[in-house]
PDB file of C-alpha atoms and ligand atoms in Angstrom:
ATOM      1  CA  MET I  13     -25.476 128.485   6.374  1.00 45.00           C
ATOM      2  CA  SER I  14     -24.859 125.594   3.971  1.00 49.00           C
ATOM      3  CA  ARG I  15     -21.676 123.569   4.435  1.00 47.00           C
ATOM      4  CA  GLU I  16     -20.539 124.461   0.924  1.00 51.00           C
ATOM      5  CA  ALA I  17     -20.705 128.169   1.715  1.00 80.00           C
ATOM      6  CA  ALA I  18     -18.928 127.928   5.090  1.00 96.00           C
ATOM      7  CA  LEU I  19     -16.210 130.313   3.885  1.00 98.00           C
ATOM      8  CA  ALA I  20     -18.207 132.446   1.446  1.00 97.00           C
ATOM      9  CA  GLY I  21     -16.487 135.802   1.007  1.00 94.00           C
ATOM     10  CA  VAL I  22     -13.682 134.855   3.408  1.00 98.00           C
ATOM     11  CA  ARG I  23     -10.127 135.686   2.300  1.00 98.00           C
ATOM     12  CA  VAL I  24      -7.799 132.746   2.901  1.00 98.00           C
ATOM     13  CA  VAL I  25      -4.022 132.661   2.386  1.00 99.00           C
ATOM     14  CA  ILE I  26      -2.300 129.272   2.210  1.00 99.00           C
ATOM     15  CA  ASP I  27       1.416 128.543   1.877  1.00 98.00           C
ATOM     16  CA  ALA I  28       2.435 125.153   0.531  1.00 98.00           C
ATOM     17  CA  GLY I  29       5.308 122.949  -0.561  1.00 98.00           C
ATOM     18  CA  PRO I  30       8.983 123.028   0.343  1.00 98.00           C
ATOM     19  CA  THR I  31      11.404 125.908   0.081  1.00 98.00           C
ATOM     20  CA  TYR I  32      14.746 125.548  -1.699  1.00 98.00           C
ATOM     21  CA  GLU I  33      17.720 127.377  -0.269  1.00 98.00           C
ATOM     22  CA  ASP I  34      20.317 127.966  -2.962  1.00 98.00           C
ATOM     23  CA  ILE I  35      23.964 127.266  -2.166  1.00 98.00           C
ATOM     24  CA  ASP I  36      25.377 128.208  -5.583  1.00 98.00           C
ATOM     25  CA  PRO I  37      23.879 128.391  -9.111  1.00 98.00           C
ATOM     26  CA  VAL I  38      23.507 124.580  -9.315  1.00 97.00           C
ATOM     27  CA  ARG I  39      22.993 123.376  -5.726  1.00 98.00           C
ATOM     28  CA  PHE I  40      20.402 123.891  -3.040  1.00 98.00           C
ATOM     29  CA  LEU I  41      19.142 122.617   0.316  1.00 98.00           C
ATOM     30  CA  GLY I  42      15.602 121.275   0.133  1.00 97.00           C
ATOM     31  CA  ASN I  43      13.173 118.826   1.647  1.00 94.00           C
ATOM     32  CA  ARG I  44      10.745 116.123   0.516  1.00 90.00           C
ATOM     33  CA  SER I  45       7.494 118.082   0.843  1.00 91.00           C
ATOM     34  CA  SER I  46       5.310 117.559  -2.252  1.00 92.00           C
ATOM     35  CA  GLY I  47       2.853 120.387  -1.531  1.00 95.00           C
ATOM     36  CA  LYS I  48      -0.062 117.942  -1.994  1.00 94.00           C
ATOM     37  CA  MET I  49      -1.645 118.655   1.403  1.00 93.00           C
ATOM     38  CA  GLY I  50      -1.497 122.428   0.950  1.00 96.00           C
ATOM     39  CA  PHE I  51      -2.928 122.244  -2.568  1.00 98.00           C
ATOM     40  CA  ALA I  52      -5.714 119.959  -1.290  1.00 97.00           C
ATOM     41  CA  VAL I  53      -6.466 122.519   1.448  1.00 98.00           C
ATOM     42  CA  ALA I  54      -6.557 125.292  -1.185  1.00 98.00           C
ATOM     43  CA  ASP I  55      -8.987 123.221  -3.265  1.00 98.00           C
ATOM     44  CA  ALA I  56     -11.196 122.523  -0.225  1.00 98.00           C
ATOM     45  CA  ALA I  57     -11.183 126.207   0.769  1.00 98.00           C
ATOM     46  CA  VAL I  58     -12.303 127.184  -2.762  1.00 98.00           C
ATOM     47  CA  GLN I  59     -15.085 124.555  -2.536  1.00 97.00           C
ATOM     48  CA  ALA I  60     -16.150 126.177   0.751  1.00 98.00           C
ATOM     49  CA  GLY I  61     -16.522 129.518  -1.023  1.00 98.00           C
ATOM     50  CA  ALA I  62     -13.278 131.216   0.066  1.00 98.00           C
ATOM     51  CA  GLU I  63     -11.211 133.665  -1.975  1.00 98.00           C
ATOM     52  CA  VAL I  64      -7.897 131.809  -1.923  1.00 98.00           C
ATOM     53  CA  THR I  65      -4.347 133.064  -2.385  1.00 98.00           C
ATOM     54  CA  LEU I  66      -1.894 130.187  -2.700  1.00 98.00           C
ATOM     55  CA  ILE I  67       1.804 130.839  -2.080  1.00 98.00           C
ATOM     56  CA  ALA I  68       3.650 127.847  -3.505  1.00 98.00           C
ATOM     57  CA  GLY I  69       7.229 126.734  -3.072  1.00 98.00           C
ATOM     58  CA  PRO I  70       8.858 124.668  -5.851  1.00 98.00           C
ATOM     59  CA  VAL I  71       6.250 121.983  -6.565  1.00 98.00           C
ATOM     60  CA  ALA I  72       5.033 120.200  -9.693  1.00 95.00           C
ATOM     61  CA  LEU I  73       1.318 120.667  -9.081  1.00 98.00           C
ATOM     62  CA  PRO I  74      -1.395 122.389 -11.134  1.00 98.00           C
ATOM     63  CA  THR I  75      -3.296 125.256  -9.517  1.00 98.00           C
ATOM     64  CA  PRO I  76      -6.641 124.007  -8.154  1.00 98.00           C
ATOM     65  CA  ALA I  77      -9.564 125.440 -10.141  1.00 98.00           C
ATOM     66  CA  GLY I  78     -11.007 128.575  -8.595  1.00 98.00           C
ATOM     67  CA  VAL I  79      -7.876 129.713  -6.723  1.00 98.00           C
ATOM     68  CA  ALA I  80      -7.917 133.507  -7.056  1.00 98.00           C
ATOM     69  CA  ARG I  81      -4.134 134.031  -6.992  1.00 98.00           C
ATOM     70  CA  ARG I  82      -1.066 131.803  -7.045  1.00 98.00           C
ATOM     71  CA  VAL I  83       2.368 133.184  -6.200  1.00 98.00           C
ATOM     72  CA  ASP I  84       5.333 130.899  -6.926  1.00 98.00           C
ATOM     73  CA  VAL I  85       8.407 131.312  -4.751  1.00 98.00           C
ATOM     74  CA  ARG I  86      11.608 129.365  -4.178  1.00 98.00           C
ATOM     75  CA  SER I  87      13.272 130.300  -0.901  1.00 98.00           C
ATOM     76  CA  ALA I  88      11.997 130.852   2.648  1.00 98.00           C
ATOM     77  CA  LEU I  89      12.767 134.588   2.417  1.00 98.00           C
ATOM     78  CA  GLN I  90      10.766 134.866  -0.814  1.00 98.00           C
ATOM     79  CA  MET I  91       7.915 132.892   0.770  1.00 98.00           C
ATOM     80  CA  ARG I  92       7.935 135.184   3.795  1.00 98.00           C
ATOM     81  CA  ASP I  93       7.734 138.316   1.578  1.00 98.00           C
ATOM     82  CA  ALA I  94       4.868 136.858  -0.463  1.00 98.00           C
ATOM     83  CA  VAL I  95       2.974 135.708   2.639  1.00 98.00           C
ATOM     84  CA  MET I  96       3.369 139.043   4.453  1.00 98.00           C
ATOM     85  CA  ARG I  97       2.014 140.888   1.419  1.00 98.00           C
ATOM     86  CA  ALA I  98      -0.886 138.458   1.039  1.00 98.00           C
ATOM     87  CA  VAL I  99      -2.005 138.316   4.695  1.00 98.00           C
ATOM     88  CA  ASP I 100      -2.596 142.051   4.833  1.00 97.00           C
ATOM     89  CA  GLY I 101      -6.386 142.177   5.155  1.00 95.00           C
ATOM     90  CA  ALA I 102      -6.780 138.384   5.009  1.00 98.00           C
ATOM     91  CA  ASP I 103      -9.177 136.548   7.339  1.00 98.00           C
ATOM     92  CA  ILE I 104      -7.438 133.173   7.641  1.00 98.00           C
ATOM     93  CA  PHE I 105      -3.807 132.056   7.163  1.00 98.00           C
ATOM     94  CA  ILE I 106      -3.043 128.342   6.819  1.00 98.00           C
ATOM     95  CA  ALA I 107       0.677 127.468   6.951  1.00 98.00           C
ATOM     96  CA  THR I 108       1.115 124.073   5.324  1.00 97.00           C
ATOM     97  CA  ALA I 109       4.555 124.813   3.833  1.00 98.00           C
ATOM     98  CA  ALA I 110       7.622 122.852   4.884  1.00 97.00           C
ATOM     99  CA  VAL I 111       9.783 125.951   5.195  1.00 98.00           C
ATOM    100  CA  ALA I 112      13.497 125.117   5.313  1.00 98.00           C
ATOM    101  CA  ASP I 113      14.731 125.776   8.826  1.00 97.00           C
ATOM    102  CA  TRP I 114      18.105 127.036   7.569  1.00 98.00           C
ATOM    103  CA  ARG I 115      19.675 128.742   4.581  1.00 98.00           C
ATOM    104  CA  VAL I 116      23.359 129.203   3.773  1.00 98.00           C
ATOM    105  CA  ALA I 117      24.923 132.267   5.366  1.00 98.00           C
ATOM    106  CA  GLU I 118      26.574 133.219   2.098  1.00 97.00           C
ATOM    107  CA  TYR I 119      25.288 132.292  -1.362  1.00 97.00           C
ATOM    108  CA  SER I 120      28.119 131.694  -3.840  1.00 96.00           C
ATOM    109  CA  SER I 121      27.334 133.284  -7.207  1.00 97.00           C
ATOM    110  CA  ARG I 122      30.002 131.011  -8.734  1.00 96.00           C
ATOM    111  CA  LYS I 123      29.695 127.237  -8.737  1.00 96.00           C
ATOM    112  CA  ILE I 124      31.724 125.918  -5.807  1.00 94.00           C
ATOM    113  CA  LYS I 125      34.574 123.811  -7.238  1.00 92.00           C
ATOM    114  CA  LYS I 126      36.145 120.661  -5.864  1.00 90.00           C
ATOM    115  CA  GLY I 127      39.724 121.359  -4.908  1.00 86.00           C
ATOM    116  CA  PRO I 128      42.751 120.318  -2.928  1.00 87.00           C
ATOM    117  CA  SER I 129      41.374 121.889   0.263  1.00 86.00           C
ATOM    118  CA  GLY I 130      38.663 119.216   0.481  1.00 90.00           C
ATOM    119  CA  ALA I 131      34.939 119.424   1.118  1.00 93.00           C
ATOM    120  CA  PRO I 132      33.501 122.883   1.832  1.00 93.00           C
ATOM    121  CA  VAL I 133      31.949 123.610   5.203  1.00 94.00           C
ATOM    122  CA  LEU I 134      28.565 125.317   4.822  1.00 95.00           C
ATOM    123  CA  GLU I 135      27.649 127.890   7.419  1.00 98.00           C
ATOM    124  CA  LEU I 136      23.884 127.935   7.968  1.00 98.00           C
ATOM    125  CA  VAL I 137      21.652 130.644   9.421  1.00 98.00           C
ATOM    126  CA  GLU I 138      18.101 130.156  10.668  1.00 98.00           C
ATOM    127  CA  ASN I 139      15.212 131.219   8.466  1.00 98.00           C
ATOM    128  CA  PRO I 140      12.449 133.420   9.878  1.00 98.00           C
ATOM    129  CA  ASP I 141       9.405 131.538  11.235  1.00 98.00           C
ATOM    130  CA  ILE I 142       6.725 132.761   8.834  1.00 98.00           C
ATOM    131  CA  LEU I 143       3.878 131.260  10.855  1.00 98.00           C
ATOM    132  CA  ALA I 144       5.003 132.834  14.137  1.00 97.00           C
ATOM    133  CA  GLU I 145       5.504 136.196  12.380  1.00 98.00           C
ATOM    134  CA  VAL I 146       1.945 136.173  11.030  1.00 98.00           C
ATOM    135  CA  ALA I 147       0.605 135.143  14.455  1.00 98.00           C
ATOM    136  CA  ALA I 148       2.461 138.094  16.055  1.00 97.00           C
ATOM    137  CA  ARG I 149       0.830 140.723  13.803  1.00 97.00           C
ATOM    138  CA  THR I 150      -1.952 143.066  14.945  1.00 95.00           C
ATOM    139  CA  PRO I 151      -4.507 142.870  13.532  1.00 95.00           C
ATOM    140  CA  ARG I 152      -3.963 139.294  12.497  1.00 97.00           C
ATOM    141  CA  PRO I 153      -5.906 136.675  10.603  1.00 98.00           C
ATOM    142  CA  PHE I 154      -7.141 133.410  12.154  1.00 98.00           C
ATOM    143  CA  VAL I 155      -3.871 131.448  12.125  1.00 98.00           C
ATOM    144  CA  VAL I 156      -3.569 127.719  11.460  1.00 98.00           C
ATOM    145  CA  GLY I 157      -0.234 125.892  11.627  1.00 98.00           C
ATOM    146  CA  PHE I 158       0.871 122.403  10.663  1.00 96.00           C
ATOM    147  CA  ALA I 159       3.374 120.247  12.492  1.00 93.00           C
ATOM    148  CA  ALA I 160       5.096 117.041  11.497  1.00 87.00           C
ATOM    149  CA  GLU I 161       5.478 114.733  14.462  1.00 86.00           C
ATOM    150  CA  THR I 162       6.625 111.130  14.757  1.00 83.00           C
ATOM    151  CA  ASP I 163       5.773 110.608  18.444  1.00 87.00           C
ATOM    152  CA  HIS I 164       3.809 112.145  21.338  1.00 88.00           C
ATOM    153  CA  VAL I 165       1.795 113.953  18.678  1.00 87.00           C
ATOM    154  CA  ALA I 166      -0.819 115.598  20.939  1.00 87.00           C
ATOM    155  CA  GLU I 167       1.702 116.862  23.539  1.00 90.00           C
ATOM    156  CA  HIS I 168       4.123 118.287  20.959  1.00 91.00           C
ATOM    157  CA  ALA I 169       1.235 119.866  19.050  1.00 93.00           C
ATOM    158  CA  ARG I 170      -0.252 121.555  22.133  1.00 94.00           C
ATOM    159  CA  GLU I 171       3.170 122.960  23.047  1.00 95.00           C
ATOM    160  CA  LYS I 172       3.627 124.311  19.497  1.00 95.00           C
ATOM    161  CA  LEU I 173       0.118 125.857  19.485  1.00 96.00           C
ATOM    162  CA  VAL I 174       0.918 127.820  22.637  1.00 96.00           C
ATOM    163  CA  ARG I 175       4.513 128.713  21.745  1.00 95.00           C
ATOM    164  CA  LYS I 176       3.579 130.107  18.325  1.00 95.00           C
ATOM    165  CA  GLY I 177       0.297 131.700  19.525  1.00 96.00           C
ATOM    166  CA  LEU I 178      -1.919 129.864  17.010  1.00 98.00           C
ATOM    167  CA  ASP I 179      -5.696 129.553  16.724  1.00 98.00           C
ATOM    168  CA  MET I 180      -5.428 125.962  15.492  1.00 98.00           C
ATOM    169  CA  LEU I 181      -2.715 123.431  14.794  1.00 97.00           C
ATOM    170  CA  ALA I 182      -2.989 120.376  12.546  1.00 96.00           C
ATOM    171  CA  ALA I 183      -0.432 117.784  13.551  1.00 94.00           C
ATOM    172  CA  ASN I 184       0.670 115.344  10.881  1.00 84.00           C
ATOM    173  CA  HIS I 185       1.628 111.822  11.831  1.00 76.00           C
ATOM    174  CA  VAL I 186       4.759 111.107   9.808  1.00 76.00           C
ATOM    175  CA  ASN I 187       6.395 107.758   9.181  1.00 68.00           C
ATOM    176  CA  GLU I 188       7.402 105.891   6.012  1.00 56.00           C
ATOM    177  CA  ASN I 189       3.829 105.295   4.776  1.00 61.00           C
ATOM    178  CA  ILE I 190       1.978 108.403   5.781  1.00 61.00           C
ATOM    179  CA  GLY I 191       2.556 112.138   5.756  1.00 57.00           C
ATOM    180  CA  ILE I 192       5.338 113.653   3.665  1.00 59.00           C
ATOM    181  CA  GLY I 193       4.951 112.845  -0.053  1.00 60.00           C
ATOM    182  CA  ALA I 194       2.211 110.235   0.555  1.00 65.00           C
ATOM    183  CA  ASP I 195      -1.379 110.450  -0.711  1.00 70.00           C
ATOM    184  CA  ASP I 196      -2.866 109.525   2.673  1.00 76.00           C
ATOM    185  CA  ASN I 197      -2.557 111.356   5.932  1.00 81.00           C
ATOM    186  CA  ALA I 198      -4.071 111.574   9.407  1.00 86.00           C
ATOM    187  CA  LEU I 199      -4.352 114.746  11.468  1.00 91.00           C
ATOM    188  CA  GLU I 200      -4.680 115.629  15.112  1.00 93.00           C
ATOM    189  CA  LEU I 201      -6.406 119.014  15.363  1.00 96.00           C
ATOM    190  CA  ILE I 202      -5.690 121.103  18.433  1.00 96.00           C
ATOM    191  CA  TRP I 203      -7.059 124.523  19.360  1.00 96.00           C
ATOM    192  CA  PRO I 204      -7.199 126.461  22.617  1.00 94.00           C
ATOM    193  CA  GLY I 205      -9.700 124.463  24.677  1.00 91.00           C
ATOM    194  CA  GLY I 206     -10.228 121.480  22.376  1.00 94.00           C
ATOM    195  CA  SER I 207      -8.941 118.792  20.054  1.00 94.00           C
ATOM    196  CA  GLU I 208     -10.171 116.293  17.484  1.00 95.00           C
ATOM    197  CA  SER I 209      -8.590 113.377  15.616  1.00 93.00           C
ATOM    198  CA  LEU I 210      -9.196 113.204  11.891  1.00 93.00           C
ATOM    199  CA  PRO I 211      -8.472 109.556  11.042  1.00 90.00           C
ATOM    200  CA  ARG I 212      -6.411 108.362   8.108  1.00 89.00           C
ATOM    201  CA  ALA I 213      -7.946 109.366   4.789  1.00 92.00           C
ATOM    202  CA  SER I 214      -6.924 110.756   1.418  1.00 92.00           C
ATOM    203  CA  LYS I 215      -5.419 114.221   1.553  1.00 91.00           C
ATOM    204  CA  ALA I 216      -8.460 115.534  -0.370  1.00 94.00           C
ATOM    205  CA  GLU I 217     -10.912 114.147   2.214  1.00 95.00           C
ATOM    206  CA  LEU I 218      -8.790 115.313   5.127  1.00 94.00           C
ATOM    207  CA  ALA I 219      -8.439 118.778   3.625  1.00 96.00           C
ATOM    208  CA  LYS I 220     -12.226 119.031   3.332  1.00 97.00           C
ATOM    209  CA  ALA I 221     -12.695 117.982   6.973  1.00 97.00           C
ATOM    210  CA  LEU I 222      -9.954 120.366   8.091  1.00 97.00           C
ATOM    211  CA  VAL I 223     -11.450 123.333   6.224  1.00 98.00           C
ATOM    212  CA  ALA I 224     -14.864 122.596   7.793  1.00 97.00           C
ATOM    213  CA  ARG I 225     -13.273 122.655  11.299  1.00 97.00           C
ATOM    214  CA  ILE I 226     -11.331 125.838  10.506  1.00 98.00           C
ATOM    215  CA  ALA I 227     -14.532 127.519   9.268  1.00 98.00           C
ATOM    216  CA  ALA I 228     -16.391 126.506  12.438  1.00 97.00           C
ATOM    217  CA  ARG I 229     -13.659 127.801  14.771  1.00 97.00           C
ATOM    218  CA  PHE I 230     -13.197 130.974  12.699  1.00 98.00           C
ATOM    219  CA  HIS I 231     -16.918 131.816  12.897  1.00 97.00           C
ATOM    220  CA  ALA I 232     -17.075 130.908  16.602  1.00 95.00           C
ATOM    221  CA  GLN I 233     -14.208 133.348  17.252  1.00 94.00           C
ATOM    222  CA  LEU I 234     -15.934 136.090  15.250  1.00 93.00           C
ATOM    223  CA  ARG I 235     -19.161 135.549  17.237  1.00 93.00           C
ATOM    224  CA  ALA I 236     -17.267 135.607  20.539  1.00 92.00           C
ATOM    225  CA  ARG I 237     -15.697 138.961  19.602  1.00 88.00           C
ATOM    226  CA  ALA I 238     -18.946 140.548  18.379  1.00 85.00           C
TER     227      ALA I 238
HETATM  228  N1  LIG G 307       6.913 127.281   9.674  1.00 80.79           N
HETATM  229  C1  LIG G 307       7.070 128.545   9.119  1.00 80.79           C
HETATM  230  N2  LIG G 307       8.317 129.075   8.975  1.00 80.79           N
HETATM  231  C2  LIG G 307       9.410 128.387   9.351  1.00 80.79           C
HETATM  232  C3  LIG G 307       9.263 127.099   9.923  1.00 80.79           C
HETATM  233  C4  LIG G 307       8.001 126.577  10.057  1.00 80.79           C
HETATM  234  O1  LIG G 307       6.064 129.181   8.770  1.00 80.79           O
HETATM  235  N3  LIG G 307      10.606 128.930   9.190  1.00 80.79           N
HETATM  236  C5  LIG G 307       5.557 126.737   9.855  1.00 80.79           C
HETATM  237  C6  LIG G 307       5.186 125.591   8.953  1.00 80.79           C
HETATM  238  O2  LIG G 307       4.570 126.047   7.743  1.00 80.79           O
HETATM  239  C7  LIG G 307       4.222 124.794   9.816  1.00 80.79           C
HETATM  240  C8  LIG G 307       4.792 124.996  11.205  1.00 80.79           C
HETATM  241  O3  LIG G 307       5.488 126.230  11.171  1.00 80.79           O
HETATM  242  O4  LIG G 307       2.915 125.364   9.791  1.00 80.79           O
HETATM  243  C9  LIG G 307       5.744 123.896  11.583  1.00 80.79           C
HETATM  244  O5  LIG G 307       6.393 124.297  12.734  1.00 80.79           O
HETATM  245  P1  LIG G 307       7.843 123.772  13.130  1.00 80.79           P
HETATM  246  O6  LIG G 307       8.178 124.399  14.434  1.00 80.79           O
HETATM  247  O7  LIG G 307       8.797 123.895  12.008  1.00 80.79           O
HETATM  248  O8  LIG G 307       7.476 122.304  13.364  1.00 80.79           O
HETATM  249  P2  LIG G 307       8.007 121.013  12.737  1.00 80.79           P
HETATM  250  O9  LIG G 307       8.162 121.174  11.247  1.00 80.79           O
HETATM  251  O10 LIG G 307       7.066 119.983  13.203  1.00 80.79           O
HETATM  252  O11 LIG G 307       9.470 120.884  13.337  1.00 80.79           O
HETATM  253  P3  LIG G 307      10.048 120.809  14.845  1.00 80.79           P
HETATM  254  O12 LIG G 307       9.110 119.895  15.606  1.00 80.79           O
HETATM  255  O13 LIG G 307      11.383 120.284  14.593  1.00 80.79           O
HETATM  256  O14 LIG G 307      10.046 122.209  15.386  1.00 80.79           O
END
């Protein structure tokens, strides 16, 4: 099989970008994810021949050429609905999104006003873990997670792989110059029984290397089950 066709005919779902959790009509909780890594992975998966569905949080990025479907969402709950619909019958799910861990318990449909009673206290509730929910499905696609780590990258990544029941985890080194929002990145890939470091490179190059490793593990798993 040629490298270019490593994912020919394979249905891949990718979530990307941040989620925004609305507080009232003008305010939200968000994070600094740009979506660049996820969009680069979508591009690389298309180059590898995959049929790609891209579920995007609020990002300012054009759809990579050849992506079969793009679904734009805003909140974690919307992203979860879109992902659950898309993974039905999919072969591979790659969770690159920086899903907000919390949303406000009660959205205010009116703009919250300043007043004599002082600053409001926001009650937060935890968002569902989309990645863990996909991994818990039967049947389920080959499931790849991302993790942002600042220290003890390999140990934290291995723990997360096991806890969430993943087939592969790509751990991001994050500090001021690399990772979130940056153009460069480095990844530590972990899977049950193995690991590999992908050294610092552009997100496009890393995405290509990552997709090649995902394709190899995905096909190895298929062969093992046959
Ligand atoms: N994820 C998800 N749904 C959430 C939270 C995270 O699908 N509600 C996914 C992300 O898309 C990513 C992985 O889970 O693939 C990140 O796992 P997480 O446990 O959030 O790790 P970190 O972001 O590294 O945070 P922490 O180490 O604080 O747990």
